[in-house]
Coordinates of C-alpha atoms in Angstrom, one line a residue:
X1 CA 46.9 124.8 86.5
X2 CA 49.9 122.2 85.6
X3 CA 49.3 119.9 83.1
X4 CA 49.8 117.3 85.7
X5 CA 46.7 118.8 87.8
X6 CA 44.9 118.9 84.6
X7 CA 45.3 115.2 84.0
X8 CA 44.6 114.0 87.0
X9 CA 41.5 116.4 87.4
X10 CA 39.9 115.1 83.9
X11 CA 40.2 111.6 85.1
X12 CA 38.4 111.8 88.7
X13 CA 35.5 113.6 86.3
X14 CA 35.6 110.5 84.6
X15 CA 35.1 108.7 87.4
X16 CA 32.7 111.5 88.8
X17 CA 30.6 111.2 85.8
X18 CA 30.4 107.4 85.6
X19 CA 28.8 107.8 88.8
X20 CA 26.7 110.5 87.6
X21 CA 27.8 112.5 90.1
X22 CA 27.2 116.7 90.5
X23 CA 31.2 118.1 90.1
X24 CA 32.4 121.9 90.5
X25 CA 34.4 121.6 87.5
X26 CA 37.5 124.2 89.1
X27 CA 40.3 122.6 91.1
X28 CA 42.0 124.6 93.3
X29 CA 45.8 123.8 94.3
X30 CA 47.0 124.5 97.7
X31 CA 50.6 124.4 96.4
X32 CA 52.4 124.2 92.7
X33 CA 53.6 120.8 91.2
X34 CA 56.8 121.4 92.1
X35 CA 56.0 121.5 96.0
X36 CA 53.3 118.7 96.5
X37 CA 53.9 116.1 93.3
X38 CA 50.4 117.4 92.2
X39 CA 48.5 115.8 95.1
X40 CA 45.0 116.4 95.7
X41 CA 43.2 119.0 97.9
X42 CA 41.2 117.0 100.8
X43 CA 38.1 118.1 99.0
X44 CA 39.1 116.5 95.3
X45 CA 40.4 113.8 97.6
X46 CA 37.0 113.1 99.1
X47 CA 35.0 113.4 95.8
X48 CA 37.7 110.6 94.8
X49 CA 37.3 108.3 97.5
X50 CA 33.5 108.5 97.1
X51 CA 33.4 107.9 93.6
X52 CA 35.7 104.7 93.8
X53 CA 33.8 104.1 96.7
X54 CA 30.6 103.8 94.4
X55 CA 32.2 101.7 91.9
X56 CA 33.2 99.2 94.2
X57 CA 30.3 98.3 95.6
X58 CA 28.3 98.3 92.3
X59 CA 31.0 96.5 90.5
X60 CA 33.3 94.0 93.1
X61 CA 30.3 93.2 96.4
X62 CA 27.9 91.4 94.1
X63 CA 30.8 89.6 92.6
X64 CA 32.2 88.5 95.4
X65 CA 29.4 87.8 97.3
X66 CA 28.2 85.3 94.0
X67 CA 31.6 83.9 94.3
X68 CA 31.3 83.1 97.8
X69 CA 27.8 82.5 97.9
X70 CA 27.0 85.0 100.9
X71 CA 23.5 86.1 100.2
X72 CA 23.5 88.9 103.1
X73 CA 26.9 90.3 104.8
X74 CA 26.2 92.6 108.4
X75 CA 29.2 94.6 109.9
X76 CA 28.9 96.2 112.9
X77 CA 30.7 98.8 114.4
X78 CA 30.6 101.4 117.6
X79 CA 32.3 104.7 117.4
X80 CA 36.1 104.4 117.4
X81 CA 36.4 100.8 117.7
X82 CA 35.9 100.3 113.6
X83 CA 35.8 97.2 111.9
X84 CA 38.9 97.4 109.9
X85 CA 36.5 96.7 106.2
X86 CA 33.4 98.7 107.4
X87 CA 36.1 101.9 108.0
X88 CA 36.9 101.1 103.7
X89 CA 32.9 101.6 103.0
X90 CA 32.7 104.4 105.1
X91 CA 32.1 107.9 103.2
X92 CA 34.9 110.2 103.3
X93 CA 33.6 112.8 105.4
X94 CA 33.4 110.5 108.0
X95 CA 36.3 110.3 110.3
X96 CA 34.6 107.0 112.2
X97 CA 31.6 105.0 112.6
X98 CA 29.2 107.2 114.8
X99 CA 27.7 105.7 117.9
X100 CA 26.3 102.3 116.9
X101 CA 26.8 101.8 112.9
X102 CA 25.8 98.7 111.4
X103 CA 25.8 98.2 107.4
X104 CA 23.7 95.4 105.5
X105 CA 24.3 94.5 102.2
X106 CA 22.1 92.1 100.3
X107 CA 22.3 90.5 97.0
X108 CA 20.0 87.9 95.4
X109 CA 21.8 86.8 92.5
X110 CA 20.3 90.0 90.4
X111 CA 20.3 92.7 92.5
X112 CA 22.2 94.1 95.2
X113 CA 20.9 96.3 98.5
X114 CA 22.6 98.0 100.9
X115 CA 21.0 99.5 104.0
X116 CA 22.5 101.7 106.8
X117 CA 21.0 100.1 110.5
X118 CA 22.0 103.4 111.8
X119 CA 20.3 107.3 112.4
X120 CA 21.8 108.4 109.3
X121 CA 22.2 107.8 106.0
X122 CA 25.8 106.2 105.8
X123 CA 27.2 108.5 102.7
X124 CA 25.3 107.9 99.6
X125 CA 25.6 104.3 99.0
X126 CA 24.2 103.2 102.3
X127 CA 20.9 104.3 103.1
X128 CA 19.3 104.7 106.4
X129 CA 17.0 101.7 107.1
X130 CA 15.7 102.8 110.8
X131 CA 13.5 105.0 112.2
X132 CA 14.1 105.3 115.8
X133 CA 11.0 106.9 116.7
X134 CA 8.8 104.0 115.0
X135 CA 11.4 101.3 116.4
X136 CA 13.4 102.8 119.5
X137 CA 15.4 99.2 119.6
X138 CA 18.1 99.4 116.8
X139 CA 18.7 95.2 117.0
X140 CA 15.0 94.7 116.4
X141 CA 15.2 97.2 113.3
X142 CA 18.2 94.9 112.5
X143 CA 16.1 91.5 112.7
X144 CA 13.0 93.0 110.8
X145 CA 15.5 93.6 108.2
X146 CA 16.9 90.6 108.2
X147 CA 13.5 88.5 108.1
X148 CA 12.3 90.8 105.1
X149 CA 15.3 89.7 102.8
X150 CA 15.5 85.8 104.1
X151 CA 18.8 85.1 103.5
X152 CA 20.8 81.9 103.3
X153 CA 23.8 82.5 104.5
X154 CA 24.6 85.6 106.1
X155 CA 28.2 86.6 106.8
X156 CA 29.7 88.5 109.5
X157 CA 33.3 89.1 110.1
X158 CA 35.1 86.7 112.5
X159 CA 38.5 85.2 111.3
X160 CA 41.2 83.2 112.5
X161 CA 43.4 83.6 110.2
X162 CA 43.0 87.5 109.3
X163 CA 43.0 90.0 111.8
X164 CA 41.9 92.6 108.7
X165 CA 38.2 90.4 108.4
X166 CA 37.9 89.3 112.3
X167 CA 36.6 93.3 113.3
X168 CA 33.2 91.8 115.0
X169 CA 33.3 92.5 118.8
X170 CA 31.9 90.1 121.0
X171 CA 29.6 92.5 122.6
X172 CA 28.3 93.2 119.2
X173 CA 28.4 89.2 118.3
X174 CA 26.2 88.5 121.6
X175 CA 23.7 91.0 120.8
X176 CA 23.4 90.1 117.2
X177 CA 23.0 86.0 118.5
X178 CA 20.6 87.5 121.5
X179 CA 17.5 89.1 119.1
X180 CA 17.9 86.7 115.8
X181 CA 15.7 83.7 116.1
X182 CA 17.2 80.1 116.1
X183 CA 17.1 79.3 112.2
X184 CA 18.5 82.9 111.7
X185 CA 21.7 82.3 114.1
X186 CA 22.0 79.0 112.4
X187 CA 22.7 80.5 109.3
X188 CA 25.6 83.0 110.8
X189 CA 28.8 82.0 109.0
X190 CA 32.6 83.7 108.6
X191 CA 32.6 86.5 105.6
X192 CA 36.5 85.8 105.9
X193 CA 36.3 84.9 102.4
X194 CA 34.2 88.2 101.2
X195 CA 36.2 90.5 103.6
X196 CA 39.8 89.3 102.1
X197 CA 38.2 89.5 98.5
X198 CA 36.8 93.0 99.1
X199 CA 39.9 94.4 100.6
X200 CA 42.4 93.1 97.8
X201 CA 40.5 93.4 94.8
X202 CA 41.3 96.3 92.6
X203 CA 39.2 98.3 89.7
X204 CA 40.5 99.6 86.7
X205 CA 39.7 103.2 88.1
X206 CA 41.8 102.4 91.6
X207 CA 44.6 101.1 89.3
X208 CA 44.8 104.2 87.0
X209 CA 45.2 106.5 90.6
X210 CA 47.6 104.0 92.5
X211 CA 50.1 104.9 89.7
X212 CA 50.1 108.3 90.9
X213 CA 50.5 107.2 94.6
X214 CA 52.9 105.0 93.9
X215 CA 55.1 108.0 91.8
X216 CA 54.5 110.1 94.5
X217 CA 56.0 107.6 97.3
X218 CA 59.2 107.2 94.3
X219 CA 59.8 110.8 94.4
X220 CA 59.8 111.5 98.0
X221 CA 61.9 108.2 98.0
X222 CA 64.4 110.2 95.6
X223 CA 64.3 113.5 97.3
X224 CA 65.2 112.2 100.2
X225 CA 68.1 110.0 98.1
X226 CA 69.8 112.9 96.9
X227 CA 71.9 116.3 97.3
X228 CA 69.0 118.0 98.4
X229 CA 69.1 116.3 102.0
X230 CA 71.7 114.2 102.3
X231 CA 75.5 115.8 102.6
X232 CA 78.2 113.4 103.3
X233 CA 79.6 112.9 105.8
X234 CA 77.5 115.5 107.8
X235 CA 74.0 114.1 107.5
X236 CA 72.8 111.2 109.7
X237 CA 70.6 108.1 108.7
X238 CA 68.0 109.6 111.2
X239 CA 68.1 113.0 109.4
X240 CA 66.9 111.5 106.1
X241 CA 64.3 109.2 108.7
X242 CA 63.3 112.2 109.7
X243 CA 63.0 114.4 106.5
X244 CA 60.7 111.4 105.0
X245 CA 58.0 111.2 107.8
X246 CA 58.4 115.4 108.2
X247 CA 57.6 115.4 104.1
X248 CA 55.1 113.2 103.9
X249 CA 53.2 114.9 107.1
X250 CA 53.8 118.4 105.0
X251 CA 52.1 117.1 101.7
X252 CA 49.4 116.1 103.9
X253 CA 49.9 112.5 103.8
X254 CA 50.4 109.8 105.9
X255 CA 53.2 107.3 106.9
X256 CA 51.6 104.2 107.6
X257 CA 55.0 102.6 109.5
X258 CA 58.0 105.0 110.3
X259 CA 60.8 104.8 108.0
X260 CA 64.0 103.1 107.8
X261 CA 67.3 103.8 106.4
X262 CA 70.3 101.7 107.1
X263 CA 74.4 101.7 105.6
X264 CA 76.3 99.5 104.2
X265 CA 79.7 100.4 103.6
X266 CA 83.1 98.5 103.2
X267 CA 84.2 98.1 107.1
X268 CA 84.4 95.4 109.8
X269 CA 81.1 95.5 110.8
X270 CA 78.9 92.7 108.9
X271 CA 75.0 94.1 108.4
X272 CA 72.2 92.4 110.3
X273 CA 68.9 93.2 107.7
X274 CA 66.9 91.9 110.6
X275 CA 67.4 94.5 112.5
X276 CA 65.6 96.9 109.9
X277 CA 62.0 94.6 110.6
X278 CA 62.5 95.1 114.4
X279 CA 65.1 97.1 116.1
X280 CA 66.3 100.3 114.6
X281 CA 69.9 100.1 112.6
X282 CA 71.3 102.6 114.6
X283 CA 72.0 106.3 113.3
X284 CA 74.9 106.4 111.5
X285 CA 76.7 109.1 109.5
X286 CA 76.2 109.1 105.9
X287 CA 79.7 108.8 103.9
X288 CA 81.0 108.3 100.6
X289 CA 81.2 105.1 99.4
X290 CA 78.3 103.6 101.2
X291 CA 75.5 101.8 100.0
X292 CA 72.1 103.3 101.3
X293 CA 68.8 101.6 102.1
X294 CA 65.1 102.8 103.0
X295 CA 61.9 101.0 103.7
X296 CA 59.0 103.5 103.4
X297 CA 55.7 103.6 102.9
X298 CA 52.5 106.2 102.3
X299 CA 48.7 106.6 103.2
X300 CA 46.8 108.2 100.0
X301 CA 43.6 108.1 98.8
X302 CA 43.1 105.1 101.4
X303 CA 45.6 103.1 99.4
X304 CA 49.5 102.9 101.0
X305 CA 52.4 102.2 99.0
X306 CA 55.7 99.7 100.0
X307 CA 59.0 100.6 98.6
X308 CA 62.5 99.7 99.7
X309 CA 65.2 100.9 97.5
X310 CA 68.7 101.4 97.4
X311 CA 71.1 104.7 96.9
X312 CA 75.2 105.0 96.8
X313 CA 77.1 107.7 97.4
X314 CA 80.1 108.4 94.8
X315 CA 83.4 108.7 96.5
X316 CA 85.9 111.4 95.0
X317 CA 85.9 111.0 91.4
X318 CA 83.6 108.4 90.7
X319 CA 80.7 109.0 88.3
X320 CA 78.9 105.7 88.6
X321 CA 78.5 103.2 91.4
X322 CA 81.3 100.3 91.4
X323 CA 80.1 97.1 89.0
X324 CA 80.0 94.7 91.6
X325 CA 77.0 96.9 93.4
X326 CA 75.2 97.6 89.9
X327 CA 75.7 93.5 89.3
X328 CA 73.9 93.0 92.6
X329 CA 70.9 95.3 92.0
X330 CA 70.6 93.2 89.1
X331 CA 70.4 89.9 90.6
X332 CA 67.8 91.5 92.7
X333 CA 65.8 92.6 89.8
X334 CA 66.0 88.6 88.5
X335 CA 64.9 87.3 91.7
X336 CA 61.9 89.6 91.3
X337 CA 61.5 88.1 87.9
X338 CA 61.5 84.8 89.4
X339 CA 58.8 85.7 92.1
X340 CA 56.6 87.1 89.5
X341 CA 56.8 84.4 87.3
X342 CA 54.8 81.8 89.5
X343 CA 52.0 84.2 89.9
X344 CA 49.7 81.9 88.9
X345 CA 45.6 82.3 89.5
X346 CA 44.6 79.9 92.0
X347 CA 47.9 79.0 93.2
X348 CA 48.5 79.3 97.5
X349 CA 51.1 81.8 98.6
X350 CA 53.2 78.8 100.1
X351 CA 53.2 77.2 96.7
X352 CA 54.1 80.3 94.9
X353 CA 57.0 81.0 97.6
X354 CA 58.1 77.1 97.8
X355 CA 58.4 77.7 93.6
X356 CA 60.4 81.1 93.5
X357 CA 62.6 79.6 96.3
X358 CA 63.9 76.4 94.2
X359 CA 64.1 78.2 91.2
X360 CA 66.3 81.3 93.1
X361 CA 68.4 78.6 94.3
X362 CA 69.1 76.4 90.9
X363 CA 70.7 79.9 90.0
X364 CA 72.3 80.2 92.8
X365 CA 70.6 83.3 94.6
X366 CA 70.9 83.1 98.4
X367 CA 66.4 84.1 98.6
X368 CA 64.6 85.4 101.2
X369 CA 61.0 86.4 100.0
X370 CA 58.4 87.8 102.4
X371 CA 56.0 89.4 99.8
X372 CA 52.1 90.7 101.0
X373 CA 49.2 92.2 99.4
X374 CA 48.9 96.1 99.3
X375 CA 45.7 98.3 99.0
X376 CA 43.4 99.3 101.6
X377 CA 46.4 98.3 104.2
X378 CA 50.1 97.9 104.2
X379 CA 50.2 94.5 105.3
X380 CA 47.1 93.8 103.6
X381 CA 44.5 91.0 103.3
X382 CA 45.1 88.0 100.5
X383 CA 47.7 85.2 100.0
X384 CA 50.6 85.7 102.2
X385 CA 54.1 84.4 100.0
X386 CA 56.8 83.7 103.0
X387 CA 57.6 86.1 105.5
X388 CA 61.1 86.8 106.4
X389 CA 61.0 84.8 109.3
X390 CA 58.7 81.6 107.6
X391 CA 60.8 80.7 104.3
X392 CA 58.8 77.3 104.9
X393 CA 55.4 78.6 104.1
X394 CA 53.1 80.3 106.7
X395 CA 49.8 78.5 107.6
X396 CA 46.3 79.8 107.3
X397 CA 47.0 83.0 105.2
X398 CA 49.7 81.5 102.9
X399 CA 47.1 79.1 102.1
X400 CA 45.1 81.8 100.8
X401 CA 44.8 81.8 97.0
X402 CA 46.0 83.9 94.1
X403 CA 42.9 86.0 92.5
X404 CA 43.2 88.1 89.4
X405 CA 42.9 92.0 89.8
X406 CA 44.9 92.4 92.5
X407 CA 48.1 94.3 94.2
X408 CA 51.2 93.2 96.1
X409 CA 54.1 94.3 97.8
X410 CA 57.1 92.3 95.8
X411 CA 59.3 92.3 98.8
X412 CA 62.4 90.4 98.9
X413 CA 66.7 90.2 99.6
X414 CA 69.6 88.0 98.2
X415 CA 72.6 87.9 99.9
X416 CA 76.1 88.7 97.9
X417 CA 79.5 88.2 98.4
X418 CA 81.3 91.8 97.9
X419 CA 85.3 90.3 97.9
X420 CA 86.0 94.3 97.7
X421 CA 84.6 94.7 100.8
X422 CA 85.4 91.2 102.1
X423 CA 81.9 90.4 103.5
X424 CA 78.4 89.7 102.2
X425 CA 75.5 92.4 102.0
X426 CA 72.0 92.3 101.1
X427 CA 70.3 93.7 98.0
X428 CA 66.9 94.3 99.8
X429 CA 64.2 95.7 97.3
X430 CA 60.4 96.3 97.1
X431 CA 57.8 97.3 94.8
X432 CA 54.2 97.5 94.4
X433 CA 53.1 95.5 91.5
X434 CA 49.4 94.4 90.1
X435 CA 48.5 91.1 89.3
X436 CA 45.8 91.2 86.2
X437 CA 45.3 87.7 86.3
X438 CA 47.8 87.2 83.4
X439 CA 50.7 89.2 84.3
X440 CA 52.6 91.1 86.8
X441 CA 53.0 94.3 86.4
X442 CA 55.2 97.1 88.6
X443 CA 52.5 99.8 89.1
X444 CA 54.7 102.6 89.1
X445 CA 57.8 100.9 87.5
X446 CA 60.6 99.5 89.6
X447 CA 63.8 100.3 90.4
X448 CA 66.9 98.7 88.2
X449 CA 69.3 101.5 88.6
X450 CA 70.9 102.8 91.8
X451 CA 69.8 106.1 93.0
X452 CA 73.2 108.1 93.0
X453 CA 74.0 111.0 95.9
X454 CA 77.5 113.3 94.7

């Protein structure tokens, strides 16, 4: 066993044992580190995503649900048609809700419940709470339920502004209404709140694994950036596309968008970045010279990763990249510093991006920002900070504020002026970063140097 596998192992039996969970104490790896970055088996992968699972709800629901003063949150779901937060509390062995699944959780203030509307136990956290044979109607089993804990205000998830918290059908919304008496209905209100806060809020024990995901998304980032894949003048844009999705589908991963890599070099032709958020950049051949750029992004452990990052290949002789490129990825690195700095608890996405943009341009940095939270999703619930498109704010989930223990997607470009090249390009860069509250911090480190291909 590696001493990676060895680390990694001792620390989900941390987890394990916090939960005082039973653990076969021998990990068996599918592949050496060298092949698979030490990832997980899909068994240690599912003891993982239980235990966090676990912590979650003992540690962030009653939280949240004080903080939003929801007393009793329902989600409903039918078989492949998954409300996008119940498919986050669902166990790992379970690949989607089965037939009718409905989950109930209730908190009081001192103690929290949670119930499983459904014909089985829902993993271990939520237990079955019907009998079918005593009551054939599941709704009714729902209502009794329901009247036993009296709650206040009971949430379910409709949204306007977030598609991620708005996964309540209205077939499942009508029959909910239908069998709960007047002053019952009355007191259905939006969890939009509770969903966006249990879908971007972070433990300690997530954190300590998302640096691993995040290194493993780096180094297939840098494999593919390299000698090992890419030979000028020979291999294509879409080969390297191609070699990222086929190596993350051979780790036994997922890509959560396809890939993008895009040139540019010192020619005639000016780059369009919007093309990389819409159509593809074309295939080109990669030369000498140019100045490489991916987008790319993992599935692992139900948490996904965001990186854009930059590569240059040396011409004949050269044994760095040219100044006026390393210069740029710098400026890039100080707008992120300038992003980062207005992370401020409590503050809106608009104001943080309306901030970062004035201060970008008193230093004269031609900004686009179009940061989002990361975690359960890519584009992920919580305080949207501009989108490429809306440097003016975005309403509704730009509104959203800033809340300590949480992870975003530093996503941004500046725009330079290469007189070498005699046109401007775009340093386009993004990181995954964690916001304790305090601080930002880049989970897995960011990049300040230039990945370099011979």
């Amino acid at each position: 066993m590696s001493n990676y596998n060895i680390v990694i192992f001792v620390f989900i039996l941390a987890i394990f044992s916090s939960c005082k969970s039973d653990i076969n104490q021998e990990v068996v790896s599918s592949a050496s580190e060298d092949d698979n970055y030490g990832i997980l088996s899909m068994q240690e992968r599912a003891k993982a995503i239980d235990s966090l699972l676990k912590i979650r709800v003992e540690r962030v629901l009653p939280e949240l649900m004080g903080r939003t003063g929801i007393d009793m949150w329902i989600l409903i779901s039918r078989e492949y048609n998954e409300d996008p937060v119940l498919e986050t509390m669902l166990p790992a062995e379970w690949m989607s809700a089965r037939r009718r699944t409905i989950l109930v959780i209730s908190y009081n203030g001192d103690s929290l419940n949670t119930y499983a509307i459904a014909r089985y136990n829902v993993g271990d956290v939520f237990k079955k709470a019907w009998d079918k044979e005593e009551e054939p109607d599941q709704w009714i089993a729902l209502r009794r339920l329901i009247e036993k804990h009296r709650p206040n205000k009971i949430g379910i998830n409709v949204s306007e502004n977030y598609a991620l918290a708005d996964g309540l059908p209205k077939t499942e919304y009508d029959a909910l209404v239908s069998v709960l008496p007047d002053n019952y209905v009355n007191k259905l209100v939006s969890a939009e709140a509770l969903a966006v806060g249990w879908l971007e809020t972070r433990t300690s024990e997530e954190m300590a694994l998302y640096k691993d995901i995040c290194n493993v998304a780096h180094k297939i980032i840098a494999e593919g950036f390299s000698n090992k894949v890419i030979t000028p003048g020979e291999t294509t844009t879409d080969d390297v596309v191609w070699f990222f999705r086929q190596r993350v589908n051979d780790l036994g991963l997922k890509s959560w968008f396809h890939p993008t890599v895009s040139v540019q070099r010192s020619d005639s032709e000016n780059f369009d970045h919007l093309r990389s958020f819409s159509d593809s950049p074309g295939d080109r051949i990669i030369m000498p010279g140019d100045l490489l750029h991916v987008d790319f992004g993992i599935t692992y452990l139900r948490l996904n990763t965001d990186t854009q990052q930059h590569a240059y290949v040396l011409k004949e002789g050269e044994e760095n990249a040219p100044q006026y490129l390393v210069e740029a990825l710098k400026t890039g690195n100080r707008l992120q510093d300038i992003l980062t700095s207005q992370f401020i608890t409590a503050r809106s996405g608009n104001d943080i991006l309306a901030m970062a943009l004035a201060k970008a341009d008193e230093e004269g940095i031609k900004a686009t920002i179009y940061t989002h939270p990361i975690g359960y999703h890519g584009h992920a619930a919580g305080p949207t900070i501009g989108m490429w498109d809306s440097q003016g704010g975005v309403p509704g989930t730009g509104d959203y504020p800033l809340f300590p223990r949480t992870a975003y997607s530093i996503e941004l470009n500046h725009a330079v002026d290469i007189e070498q090249w005699g046109k401007e390009i775009r340093i386009m860069l993004e990181e995954d970063a964690y916001f304790d509250g305090d601080k930002v911090t880049y989970i897995d480190g960011r990049q300040e140097e230039l990945l370099l291909i011979e």
